[in-house]
Tab-separated table of N, CA and C in Angstrom:
chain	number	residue	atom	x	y	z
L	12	UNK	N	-22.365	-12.675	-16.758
L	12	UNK	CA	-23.371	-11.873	-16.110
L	12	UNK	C	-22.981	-10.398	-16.112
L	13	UNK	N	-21.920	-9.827	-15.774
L	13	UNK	CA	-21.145	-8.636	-15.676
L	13	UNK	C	-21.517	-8.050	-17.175
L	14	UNK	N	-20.841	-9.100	-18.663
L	14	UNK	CA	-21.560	-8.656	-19.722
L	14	UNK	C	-22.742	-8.087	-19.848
L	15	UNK	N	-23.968	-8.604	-19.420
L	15	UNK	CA	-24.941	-8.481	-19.611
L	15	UNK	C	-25.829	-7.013	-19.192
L	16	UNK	N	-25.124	-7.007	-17.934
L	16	UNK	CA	-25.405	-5.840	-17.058
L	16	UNK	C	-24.892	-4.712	-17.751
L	17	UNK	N	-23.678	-4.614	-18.089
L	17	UNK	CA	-22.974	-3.585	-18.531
L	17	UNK	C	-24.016	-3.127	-20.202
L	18	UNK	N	-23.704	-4.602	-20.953
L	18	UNK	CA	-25.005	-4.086	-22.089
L	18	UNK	C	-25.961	-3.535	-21.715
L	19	UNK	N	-27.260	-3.871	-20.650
L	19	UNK	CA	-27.884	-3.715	-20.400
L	19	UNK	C	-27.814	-2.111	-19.895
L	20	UNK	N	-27.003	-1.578	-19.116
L	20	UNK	CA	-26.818	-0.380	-18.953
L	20	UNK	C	-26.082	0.840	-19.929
L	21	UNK	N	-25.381	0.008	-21.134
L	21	UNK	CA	-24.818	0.577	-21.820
L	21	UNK	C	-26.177	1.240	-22.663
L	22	UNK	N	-27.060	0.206	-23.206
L	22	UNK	CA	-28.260	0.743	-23.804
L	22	UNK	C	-28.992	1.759	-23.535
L	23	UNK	N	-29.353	1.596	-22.556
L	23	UNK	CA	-30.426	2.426	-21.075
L	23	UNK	C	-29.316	4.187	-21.640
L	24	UNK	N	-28.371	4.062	-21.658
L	24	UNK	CA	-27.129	5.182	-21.531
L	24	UNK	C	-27.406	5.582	-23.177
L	25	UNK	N	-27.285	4.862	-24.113
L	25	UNK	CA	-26.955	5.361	-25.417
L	25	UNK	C	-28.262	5.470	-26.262
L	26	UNK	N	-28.966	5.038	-25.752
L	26	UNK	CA	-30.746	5.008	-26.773
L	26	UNK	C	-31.152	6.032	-27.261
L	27	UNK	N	-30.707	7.440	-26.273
L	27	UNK	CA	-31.012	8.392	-27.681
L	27	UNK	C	-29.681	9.166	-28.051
L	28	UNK	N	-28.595	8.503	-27.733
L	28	UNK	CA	-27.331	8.701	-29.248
L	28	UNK	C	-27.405	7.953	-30.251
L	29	UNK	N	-27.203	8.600	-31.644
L	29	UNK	CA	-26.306	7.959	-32.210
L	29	UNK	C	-24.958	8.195	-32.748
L	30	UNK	N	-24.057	8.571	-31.829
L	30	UNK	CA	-22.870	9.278	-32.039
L	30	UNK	C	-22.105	8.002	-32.157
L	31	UNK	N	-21.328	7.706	-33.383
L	31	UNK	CA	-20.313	7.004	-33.029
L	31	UNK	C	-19.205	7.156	-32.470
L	32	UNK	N	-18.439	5.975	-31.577
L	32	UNK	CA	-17.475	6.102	-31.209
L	32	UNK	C	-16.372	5.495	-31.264
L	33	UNK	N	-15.283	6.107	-31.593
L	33	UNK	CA	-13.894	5.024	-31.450
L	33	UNK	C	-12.655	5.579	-30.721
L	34	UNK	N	-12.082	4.537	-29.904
L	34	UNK	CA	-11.106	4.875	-28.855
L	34	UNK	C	-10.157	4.197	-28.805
L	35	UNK	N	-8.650	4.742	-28.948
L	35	UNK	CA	-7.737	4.817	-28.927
L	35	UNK	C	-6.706	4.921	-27.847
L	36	UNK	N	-5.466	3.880	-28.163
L	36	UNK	CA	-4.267	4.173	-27.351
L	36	UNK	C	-3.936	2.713	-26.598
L	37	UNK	N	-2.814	3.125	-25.753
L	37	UNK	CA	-1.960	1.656	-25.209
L	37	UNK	C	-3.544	1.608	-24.088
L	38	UNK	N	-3.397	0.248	-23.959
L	38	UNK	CA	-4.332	-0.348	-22.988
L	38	UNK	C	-3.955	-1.342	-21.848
L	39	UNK	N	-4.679	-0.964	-20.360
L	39	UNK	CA	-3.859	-1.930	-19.544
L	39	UNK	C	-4.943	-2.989	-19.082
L	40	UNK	N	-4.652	-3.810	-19.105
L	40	UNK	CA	-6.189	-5.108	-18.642
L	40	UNK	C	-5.936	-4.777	-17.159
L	41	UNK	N	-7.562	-5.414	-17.084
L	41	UNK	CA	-7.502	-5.410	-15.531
L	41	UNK	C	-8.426	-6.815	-14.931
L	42	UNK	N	-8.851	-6.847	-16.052
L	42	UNK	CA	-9.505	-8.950	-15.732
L	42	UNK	C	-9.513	-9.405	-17.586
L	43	UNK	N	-9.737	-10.646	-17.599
L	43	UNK	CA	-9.023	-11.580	-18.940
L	43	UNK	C	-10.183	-11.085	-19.630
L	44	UNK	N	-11.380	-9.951	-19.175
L	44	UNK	CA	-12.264	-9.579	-20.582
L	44	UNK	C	-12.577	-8.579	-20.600
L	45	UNK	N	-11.758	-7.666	-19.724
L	45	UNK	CA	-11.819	-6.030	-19.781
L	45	UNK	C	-10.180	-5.838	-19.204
L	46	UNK	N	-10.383	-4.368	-19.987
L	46	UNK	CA	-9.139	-3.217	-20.023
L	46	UNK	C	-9.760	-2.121	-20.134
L	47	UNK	N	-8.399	-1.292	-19.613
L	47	UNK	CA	-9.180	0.335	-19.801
L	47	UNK	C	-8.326	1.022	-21.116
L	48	UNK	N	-9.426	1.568	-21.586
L	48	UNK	CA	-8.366	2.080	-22.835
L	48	UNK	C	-9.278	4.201	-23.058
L	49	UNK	N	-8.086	4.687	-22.465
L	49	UNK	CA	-8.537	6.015	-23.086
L	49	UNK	C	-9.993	6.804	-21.853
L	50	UNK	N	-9.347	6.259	-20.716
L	50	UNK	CA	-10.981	6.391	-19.393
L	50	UNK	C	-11.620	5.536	-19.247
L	51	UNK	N	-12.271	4.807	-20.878
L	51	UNK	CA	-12.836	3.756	-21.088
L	51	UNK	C	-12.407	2.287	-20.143
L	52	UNK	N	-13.843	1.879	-19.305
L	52	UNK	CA	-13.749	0.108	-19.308
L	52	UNK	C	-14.323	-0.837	-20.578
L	53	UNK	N	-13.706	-1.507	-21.213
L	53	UNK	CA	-13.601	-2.242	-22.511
L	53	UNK	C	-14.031	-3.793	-22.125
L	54	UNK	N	-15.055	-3.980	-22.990
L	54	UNK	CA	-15.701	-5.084	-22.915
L	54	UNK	C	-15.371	-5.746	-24.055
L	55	UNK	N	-14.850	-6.899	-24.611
L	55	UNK	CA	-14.414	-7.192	-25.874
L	55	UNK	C	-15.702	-7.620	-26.482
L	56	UNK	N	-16.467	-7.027	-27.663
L	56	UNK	CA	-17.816	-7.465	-28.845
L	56	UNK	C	-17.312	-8.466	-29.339
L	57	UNK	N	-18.355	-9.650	-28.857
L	57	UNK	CA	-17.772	-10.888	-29.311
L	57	UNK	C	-17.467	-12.159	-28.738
L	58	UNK	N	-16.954	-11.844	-27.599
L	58	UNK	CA	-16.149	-12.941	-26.853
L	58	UNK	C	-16.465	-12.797	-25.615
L	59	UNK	N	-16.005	-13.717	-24.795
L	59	UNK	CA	-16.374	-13.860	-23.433
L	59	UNK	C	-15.424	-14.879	-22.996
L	60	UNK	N	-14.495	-14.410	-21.597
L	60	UNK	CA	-13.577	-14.766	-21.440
L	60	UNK	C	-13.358	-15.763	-20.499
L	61	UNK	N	-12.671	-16.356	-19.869
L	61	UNK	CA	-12.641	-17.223	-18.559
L	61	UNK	C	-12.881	-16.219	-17.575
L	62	UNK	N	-13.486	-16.590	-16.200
L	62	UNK	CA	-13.507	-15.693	-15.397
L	62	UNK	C	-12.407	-15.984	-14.069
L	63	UNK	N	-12.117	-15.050	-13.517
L	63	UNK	CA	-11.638	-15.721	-11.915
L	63	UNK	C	-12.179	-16.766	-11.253
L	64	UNK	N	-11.724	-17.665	-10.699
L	64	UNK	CA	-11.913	-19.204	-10.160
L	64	UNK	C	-12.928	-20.060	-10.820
L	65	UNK	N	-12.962	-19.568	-11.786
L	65	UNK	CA	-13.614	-20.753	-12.983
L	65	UNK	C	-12.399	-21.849	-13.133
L	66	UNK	N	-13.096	-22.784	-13.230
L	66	UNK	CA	-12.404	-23.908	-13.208
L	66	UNK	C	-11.737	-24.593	-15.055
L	67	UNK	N	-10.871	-24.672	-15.155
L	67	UNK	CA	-10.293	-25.362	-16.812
L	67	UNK	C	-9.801	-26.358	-16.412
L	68	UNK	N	-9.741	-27.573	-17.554
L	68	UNK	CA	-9.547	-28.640	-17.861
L	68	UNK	C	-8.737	-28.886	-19.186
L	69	UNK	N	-7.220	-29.261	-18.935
L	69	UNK	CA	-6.351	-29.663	-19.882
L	69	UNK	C	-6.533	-31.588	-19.720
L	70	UNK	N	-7.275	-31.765	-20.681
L	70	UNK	CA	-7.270	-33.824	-20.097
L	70	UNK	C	-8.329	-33.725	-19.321
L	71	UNK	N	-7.942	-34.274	-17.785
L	71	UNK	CA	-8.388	-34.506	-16.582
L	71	UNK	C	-7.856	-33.474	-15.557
L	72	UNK	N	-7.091	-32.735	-16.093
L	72	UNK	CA	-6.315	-32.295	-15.386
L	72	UNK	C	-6.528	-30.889	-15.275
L	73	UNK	N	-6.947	-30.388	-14.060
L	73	UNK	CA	-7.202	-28.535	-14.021
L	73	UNK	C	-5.872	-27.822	-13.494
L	74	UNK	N	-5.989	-26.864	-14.311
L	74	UNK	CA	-5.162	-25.623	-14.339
L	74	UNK	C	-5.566	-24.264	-14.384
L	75	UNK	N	-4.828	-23.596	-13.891
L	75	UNK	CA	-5.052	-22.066	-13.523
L	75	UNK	C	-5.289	-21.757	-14.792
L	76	UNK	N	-6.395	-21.298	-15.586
L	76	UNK	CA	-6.634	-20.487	-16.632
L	76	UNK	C	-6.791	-19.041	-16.834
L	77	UNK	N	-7.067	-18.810	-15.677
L	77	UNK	CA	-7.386	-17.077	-15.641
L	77	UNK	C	-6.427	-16.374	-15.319
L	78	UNK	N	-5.379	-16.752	-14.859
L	78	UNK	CA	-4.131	-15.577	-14.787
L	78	UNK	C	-3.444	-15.606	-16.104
L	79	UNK	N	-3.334	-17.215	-16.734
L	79	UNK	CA	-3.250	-17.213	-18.221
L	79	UNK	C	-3.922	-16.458	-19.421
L	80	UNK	N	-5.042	-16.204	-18.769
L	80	UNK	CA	-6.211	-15.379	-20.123
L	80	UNK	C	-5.833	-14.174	-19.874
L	81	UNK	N	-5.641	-13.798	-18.511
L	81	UNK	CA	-4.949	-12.235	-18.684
L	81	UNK	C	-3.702	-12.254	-18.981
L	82	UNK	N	-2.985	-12.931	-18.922
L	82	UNK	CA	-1.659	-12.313	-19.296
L	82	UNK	C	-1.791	-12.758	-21.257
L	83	UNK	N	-2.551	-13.142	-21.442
L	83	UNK	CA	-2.289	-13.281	-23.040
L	83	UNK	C	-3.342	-12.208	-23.786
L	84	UNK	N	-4.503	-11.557	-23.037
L	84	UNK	CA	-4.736	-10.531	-23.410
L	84	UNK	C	-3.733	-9.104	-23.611
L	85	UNK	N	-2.932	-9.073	-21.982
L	85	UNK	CA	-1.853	-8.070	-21.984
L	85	UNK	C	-1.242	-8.143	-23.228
L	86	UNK	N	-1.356	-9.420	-24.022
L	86	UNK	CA	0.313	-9.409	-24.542
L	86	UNK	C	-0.345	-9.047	-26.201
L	87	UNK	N	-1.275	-9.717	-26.112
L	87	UNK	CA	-2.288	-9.002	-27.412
L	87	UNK	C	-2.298	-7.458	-27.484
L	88	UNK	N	-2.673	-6.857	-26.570
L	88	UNK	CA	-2.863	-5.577	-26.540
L	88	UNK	C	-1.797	-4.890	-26.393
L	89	UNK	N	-0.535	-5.436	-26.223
L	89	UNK	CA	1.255	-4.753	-25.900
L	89	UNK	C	1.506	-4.418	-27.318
L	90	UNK	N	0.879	-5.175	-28.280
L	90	UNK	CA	1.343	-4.958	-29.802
L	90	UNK	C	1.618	-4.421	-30.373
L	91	UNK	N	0.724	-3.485	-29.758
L	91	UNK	CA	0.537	-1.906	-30.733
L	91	UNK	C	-0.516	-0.998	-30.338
L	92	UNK	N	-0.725	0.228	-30.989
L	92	UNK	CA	-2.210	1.067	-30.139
L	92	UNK	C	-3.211	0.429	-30.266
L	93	UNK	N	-3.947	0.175	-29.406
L	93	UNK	CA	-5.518	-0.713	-29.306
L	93	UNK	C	-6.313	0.571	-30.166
L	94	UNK	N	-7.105	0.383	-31.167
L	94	UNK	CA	-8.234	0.893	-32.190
L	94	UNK	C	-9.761	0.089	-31.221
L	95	UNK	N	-10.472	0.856	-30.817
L	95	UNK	CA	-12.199	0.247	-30.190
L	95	UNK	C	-12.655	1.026	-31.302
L	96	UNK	N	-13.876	0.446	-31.780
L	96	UNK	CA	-15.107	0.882	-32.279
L	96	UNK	C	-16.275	0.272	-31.365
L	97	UNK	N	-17.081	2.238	-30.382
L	97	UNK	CA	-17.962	0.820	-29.554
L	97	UNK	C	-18.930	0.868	-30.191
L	98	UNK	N	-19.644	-0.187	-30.199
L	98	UNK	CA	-20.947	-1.018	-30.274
L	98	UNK	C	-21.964	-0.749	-29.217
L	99	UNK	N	-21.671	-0.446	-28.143
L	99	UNK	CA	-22.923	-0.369	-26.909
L	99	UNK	C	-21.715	0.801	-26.149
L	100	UNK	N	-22.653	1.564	-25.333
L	100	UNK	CA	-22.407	2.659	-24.476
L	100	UNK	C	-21.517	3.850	-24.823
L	101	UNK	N	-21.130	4.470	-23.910
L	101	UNK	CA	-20.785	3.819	-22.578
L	101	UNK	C	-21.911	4.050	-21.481
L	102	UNK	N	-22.195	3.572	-20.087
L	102	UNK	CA	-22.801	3.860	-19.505
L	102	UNK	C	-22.516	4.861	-18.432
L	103	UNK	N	-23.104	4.561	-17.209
L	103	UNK	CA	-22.590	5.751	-16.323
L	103	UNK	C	-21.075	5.472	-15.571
L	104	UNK	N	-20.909	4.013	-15.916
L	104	UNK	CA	-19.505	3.792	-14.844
L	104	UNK	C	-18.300	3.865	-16.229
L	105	UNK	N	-18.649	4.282	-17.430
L	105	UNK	CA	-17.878	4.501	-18.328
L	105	UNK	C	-17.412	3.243	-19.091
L	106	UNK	N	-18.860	1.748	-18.743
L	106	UNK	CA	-18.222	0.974	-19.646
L	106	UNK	C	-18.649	1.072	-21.058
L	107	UNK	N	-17.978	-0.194	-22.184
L	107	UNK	CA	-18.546	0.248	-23.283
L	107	UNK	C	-18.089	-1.155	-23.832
L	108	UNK	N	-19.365	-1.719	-24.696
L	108	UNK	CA	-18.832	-3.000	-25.475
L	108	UNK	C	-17.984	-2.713	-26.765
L	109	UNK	N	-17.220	-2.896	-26.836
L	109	UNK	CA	-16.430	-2.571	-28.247
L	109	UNK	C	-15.830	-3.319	-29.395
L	110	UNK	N	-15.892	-3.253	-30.845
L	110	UNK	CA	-15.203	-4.191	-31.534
L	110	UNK	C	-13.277	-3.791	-31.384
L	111	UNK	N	-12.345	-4.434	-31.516
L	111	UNK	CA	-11.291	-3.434	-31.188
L	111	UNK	C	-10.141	-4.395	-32.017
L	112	UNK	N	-8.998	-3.461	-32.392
L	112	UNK	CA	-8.258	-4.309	-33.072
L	112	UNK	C	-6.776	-3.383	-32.452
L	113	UNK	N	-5.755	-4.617	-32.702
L	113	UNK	CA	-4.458	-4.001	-32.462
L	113	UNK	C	-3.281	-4.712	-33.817
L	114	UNK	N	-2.956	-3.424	-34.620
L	114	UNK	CA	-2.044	-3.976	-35.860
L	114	UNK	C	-3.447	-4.460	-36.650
L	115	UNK	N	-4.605	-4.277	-37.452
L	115	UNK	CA	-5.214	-4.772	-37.603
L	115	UNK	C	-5.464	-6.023	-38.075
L	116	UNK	N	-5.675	-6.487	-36.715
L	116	UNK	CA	-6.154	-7.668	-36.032
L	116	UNK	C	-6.889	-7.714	-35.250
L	117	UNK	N	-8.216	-8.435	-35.577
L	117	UNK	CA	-9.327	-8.478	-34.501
L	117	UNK	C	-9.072	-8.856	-33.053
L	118	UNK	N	-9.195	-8.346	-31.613
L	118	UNK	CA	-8.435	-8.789	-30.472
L	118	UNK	C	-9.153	-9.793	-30.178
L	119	UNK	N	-10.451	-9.726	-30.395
L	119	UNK	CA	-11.868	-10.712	-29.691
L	119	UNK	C	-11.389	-12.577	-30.491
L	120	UNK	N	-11.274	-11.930	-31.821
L	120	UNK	CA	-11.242	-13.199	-32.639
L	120	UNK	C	-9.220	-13.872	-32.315
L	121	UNK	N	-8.664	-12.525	-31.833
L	121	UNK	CA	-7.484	-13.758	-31.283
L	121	UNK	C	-6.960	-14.356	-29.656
L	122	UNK	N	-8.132	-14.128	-29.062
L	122	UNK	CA	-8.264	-13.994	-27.873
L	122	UNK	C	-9.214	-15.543	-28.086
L	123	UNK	N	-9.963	-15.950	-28.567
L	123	UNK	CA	-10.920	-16.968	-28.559
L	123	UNK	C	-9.446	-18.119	-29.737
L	124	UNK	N	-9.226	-17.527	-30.585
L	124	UNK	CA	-8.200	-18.328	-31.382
L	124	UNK	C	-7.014	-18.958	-30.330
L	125	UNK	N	-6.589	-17.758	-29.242
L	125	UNK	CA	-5.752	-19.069	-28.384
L	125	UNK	C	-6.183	-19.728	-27.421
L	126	UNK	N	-7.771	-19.503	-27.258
L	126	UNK	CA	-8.217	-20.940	-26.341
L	126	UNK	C	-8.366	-20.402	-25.328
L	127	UNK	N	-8.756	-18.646	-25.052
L	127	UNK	CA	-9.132	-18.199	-23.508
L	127	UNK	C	-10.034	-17.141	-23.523
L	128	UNK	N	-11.002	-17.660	-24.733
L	128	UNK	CA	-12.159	-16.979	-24.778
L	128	UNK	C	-13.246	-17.557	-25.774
L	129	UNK	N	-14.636	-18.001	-25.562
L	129	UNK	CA	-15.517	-18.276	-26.623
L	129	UNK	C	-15.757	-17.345	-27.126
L	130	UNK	N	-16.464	-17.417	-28.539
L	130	UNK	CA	-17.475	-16.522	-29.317
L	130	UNK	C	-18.737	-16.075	-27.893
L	131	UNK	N	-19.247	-14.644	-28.843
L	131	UNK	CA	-20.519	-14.723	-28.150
L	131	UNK	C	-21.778	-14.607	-29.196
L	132	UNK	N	-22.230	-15.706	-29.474
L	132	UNK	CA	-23.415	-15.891	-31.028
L	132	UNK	C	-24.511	-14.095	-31.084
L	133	UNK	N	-24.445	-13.691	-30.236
L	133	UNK	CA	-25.671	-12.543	-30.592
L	133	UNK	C	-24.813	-11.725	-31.037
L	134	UNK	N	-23.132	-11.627	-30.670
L	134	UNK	CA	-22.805	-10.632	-31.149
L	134	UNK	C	-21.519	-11.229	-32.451
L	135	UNK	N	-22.204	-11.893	-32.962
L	135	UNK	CA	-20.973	-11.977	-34.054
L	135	UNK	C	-21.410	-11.860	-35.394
L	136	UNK	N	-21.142	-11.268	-36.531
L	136	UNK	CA	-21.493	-10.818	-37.782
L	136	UNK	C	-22.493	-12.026	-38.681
């Protein structure tokens, strides 16, 4: 839902730019599907992450997933300088959906590759 809003306002914000943008530098998360990188709040294009007290299932068996999805984003993004290209905004609270890579490597596509984030179908190539 947070996605949506933020698109939704990112648009409303950028409809009559077309300036591209790309943003740079170390990045610190602050929930398993945003970080701030460069002022910027970073929405990963693409993916969509576990949220806080969402519930996961290993078996039968639930486990804390969301302190896990952030700390394996951190560790994605520790790699090297985070590269964004955004896609939507930013809006007025300075978010922005972005494609983004670190060492080029897609973050969205290895963030869903270890199992703590789906695709998101409208936004994938």
């Amino acid at each position: 839902m947070r996605r949506l809003i933020a698109a939704l306002l990112a648009t409303v914000a950028c409809s009559s730019s077309a300036m591209a943008l790309t943003i740079t530098g170390r990045a610190e998360v602050i929930e398993s599907d945003l970080f701030i990188l460069d002022g910027y709040r970073v929405f990963l294009f693409g993916a969509e992450s576990v949220e806080d007290q969402q519930p996961c299932l290993i078996g039968m068996r639930q486990w804390e997933c969301y302190p896990a999805a952030v700390r394996q984003l951190q560790t994605i993004l520790d790699e090297g300088v985070v590269t964004c290209d955004v896609m939507s905004g930013p809006n007025f609270l300075m978010e922005v959906i972005a494609r983004c890579t670190v060492n080029d490597t897609d973050v969205a596509d290895r963030l869903i590759r270890a199992g703590f984030a789906m695709p998101v179908p409208a936004e994938t190539d």
